[in-house]
Tab-separated table of C-alpha atoms in Angstrom:
chain	number	residue	atom	x	y	z
P	213	MET	CA	-0.179	-0.241	0.046
P	214	GLU	CA	2.775	2.422	1.006
P	215	ALA	CA	4.605	1.876	-2.559
P	216	GLY	CA	0.863	2.769	-4.266
P	217	ILE	CA	1.347	6.120	-2.582
P	218	THR	CA	4.988	7.301	-2.963
P	219	GLU	CA	4.761	5.956	-6.763
P	220	ARG	CA	2.297	8.600	-7.481
P	221	GLY	CA	4.110	10.801	-5.626
P	222	PHE	CA	2.267	11.582	-2.293
P	223	ARG	CA	3.311	11.639	0.969
P	224	ARG	CA	1.285	9.552	3.752
P	225	ILE	CA	-0.400	12.717	5.004
P	226	GLN	CA	-1.378	14.087	1.942
P	227	ALA	CA	-2.723	10.231	0.826
P	228	SER	CA	-4.716	10.411	4.316
P	229	LEU	CA	-6.082	14.022	3.596
P	230	LEU	CA	-7.466	12.605	0.135
P	231	MET	CA	-9.085	9.701	1.573
P	232	ARG	CA	-10.753	11.712	4.595
P	233	LEU	CA	-12.245	14.164	1.590
P	234	ARG	CA	-13.178	10.791	-0.178
P	235	ARG	CA	-14.740	9.363	3.163
P	236	ALA	CA	-16.340	12.161	4.638
P	237	GLY	CA	-17.017	14.756	1.694
P	238	PRO	CA	-15.622	18.565	1.133
P	239	ALA	CA	-14.322	20.041	4.168
P	240	MET	CA	-13.244	23.021	5.715
P	241	GLN	CA	-9.390	23.413	6.214
P	242	ARG	CA	-9.863	23.499	9.779
P	243	GLU	CA	-12.051	20.153	9.924
P	244	LEU	CA	-9.275	18.493	7.633
P	245	SER	CA	-6.627	19.668	10.573
P	246	ALA	CA	-8.418	18.033	13.376
P	247	ALA	CA	-8.789	15.574	11.556
P	248	LEU	CA	-5.366	14.864	10.408
P	249	ARG	CA	-4.386	16.308	13.870
P	250	VAL	CA	-2.174	18.600	12.344
P	251	THR	CA	-1.742	22.359	12.812
P	252	PRO	CA	-4.140	24.560	10.273
P	253	ARG	CA	-0.784	25.992	8.662
P	254	HIS	CA	0.073	22.321	7.899
P	255	VAL	CA	-3.189	21.628	6.455
P	256	THR	CA	-2.900	24.785	4.209
P	257	GLY	CA	0.352	23.641	2.914
P	258	LEU	CA	-0.895	20.222	2.235
P	259	VAL	CA	-3.910	21.937	0.182
P	260	ASP	CA	-1.988	24.164	-1.596
P	261	ALA	CA	0.779	21.457	-2.765
P	262	LEU	CA	-2.359	19.323	-3.642
P	263	GLU	CA	-4.021	22.026	-5.665
P	264	ALA	CA	-1.308	22.888	-7.441
P	265	ASP	CA	-1.007	19.418	-8.916
P	266	GLY	CA	-4.621	19.195	-9.194
P	267	TRP	CA	-5.988	16.695	-7.025
P	268	VAL	CA	-8.179	19.144	-5.032
P	269	CYS	CA	-9.956	22.650	-5.441
P	270	ARG	CA	-10.896	25.202	-2.778
P	271	GLY	CA	-14.713	26.670	-3.310
P	272	PRO	CA	-16.387	29.052	-1.145
P	273	HIS	CA	-18.011	28.083	1.688
P	274	PRO	CA	-21.930	28.321	1.715
P	275	THR	CA	-22.338	30.867	4.920
P	276	ASP	CA	-19.243	31.858	5.944
P	277	ARG	CA	-17.170	34.183	3.456
P	278	ARG	CA	-14.054	33.911	5.519
P	279	ALA	CA	-13.785	30.108	4.836
P	280	SER	CA	-12.913	27.783	2.175
P	281	VAL	CA	-14.504	24.495	1.189
P	282	VAL	CA	-11.806	21.714	0.081
P	283	SER	CA	-12.881	19.109	-2.240
P	284	LEU	CA	-11.496	16.560	-4.382
P	285	THR	CA	-11.417	17.267	-8.307
P	286	GLU	CA	-12.497	14.576	-10.581
P	287	GLN	CA	-8.426	14.067	-11.011
P	288	GLY	CA	-8.537	13.429	-7.023
P	289	LYS	CA	-11.453	11.087	-7.234
P	290	ALA	CA	-9.863	8.794	-9.691
P	291	VAL	CA	-6.527	8.496	-7.768
P	292	VAL	CA	-8.369	7.980	-4.458
P	293	LEU	CA	-10.681	5.123	-6.095
P	294	ALA	CA	-7.148	3.493	-7.240
P	295	MET	CA	-5.789	3.546	-4.165
P	296	ASP	CA	-9.027	2.217	-2.473
P	297	ASP	CA	-9.041	-0.611	-5.195
P	298	GLU	CA	-5.225	-1.210	-4.296
P	299	ARG	CA	-6.355	-1.550	-0.459
P	300	ARG	CA	-8.923	-3.901	-1.209
P	301	LYS	CA	-6.952	-6.171	-2.998
P	302	TRP	CA	-4.098	-5.944	-0.464
P	303	ALA	CA	-6.511	-6.960	2.429
P	304	GLU	CA	-8.155	-9.580	0.193
P	305	GLN	CA	-4.983	-11.235	0.065
P	306	VAL	CA	-4.023	-10.678	3.490
P	307	PHE	CA	-7.331	-12.043	4.750
P	308	ALA	CA	-7.781	-14.738	1.923
P	309	GLU	CA	-7.222	-17.984	4.446
P	310	VAL	CA	-9.322	-16.376	7.560
P	311	PRO	CA	-12.361	-18.474	7.220
P	312	GLY	CA	-15.820	-16.000	6.748
P	313	PRO	CA	-16.857	-16.401	10.101
P	314	ASP	CA	-13.754	-15.526	11.695
P	315	LEU	CA	-13.202	-12.635	9.601
P	316	ALA	CA	-17.016	-11.723	10.597
P	317	VAL	CA	-16.108	-11.944	14.398
P	318	PHE	CA	-12.637	-9.546	13.686
P	319	SER	CA	-14.477	-7.266	11.673
P	320	GLU	CA	-17.399	-6.667	14.545
P	321	VAL	CA	-14.494	-6.529	17.181
P	322	LEU	CA	-12.423	-3.965	14.865
P	323	GLY	CA	-15.940	-1.606	14.817
P	324	VAL	CA	-16.407	-1.928	18.869
P	325	ILE	CA	-12.742	-0.813	19.075
P	326	GLY	CA	-12.803	1.957	16.563
P	327	ALA	CA	-15.923	3.055	17.562
P	328	ALA	CA	-14.564	3.435	21.275
P	329	VAL	CA	-11.288	5.223	20.248
P	330	SER	CA	-13.273	7.657	18.408
P	331	ASP	CA	-15.932	8.188	21.094
P	332	SER	CA	-13.144	8.698	23.547
P	333	ASP	CA	-10.614	10.895	21.651
P	334	PRO	CA	-10.996	14.656	21.982
P	335	ALA	CA	-9.820	15.264	18.142
P	336	THR	CA	-12.709	13.618	17.044
P	337	GLN	CA	-15.126	15.069	18.698
P	338	GLN	CA	-17.769	17.786	17.334
P	339	ASP	CA	-17.178	21.022	18.738
P	340	SER	CA	-20.837	22.318	19.785
P	341	THR	CA	-19.814	26.171	20.108
P	342	THR	CA	-19.605	26.043	15.996
């Protein structure tokens, strides 16, 4: 998986930003900063670079004139779909020998752990003041 990221010229954090946009849709840079756990200034640099290469674009926020919304371009959507496909194929290889019932239990357990981590992590909490 890492090879697919670097072969495309992305750093891991850039690929994470692109994947986050695919999963959650367009976002403000402050939301990306919280999701990626980096400073807003770092996100600005990441978005600048990805925008310069045509992977993302900025657009106006519908209600806040001071903010912009970052979205995947068609080129960005295509590369993220390709990375997702590679990740899916990798997972199929890794789990090919695991019996279906065991895989279902494993998946359930991961879901519970993921939810518990997310629920207890302040970085994933929504700010009720905004």
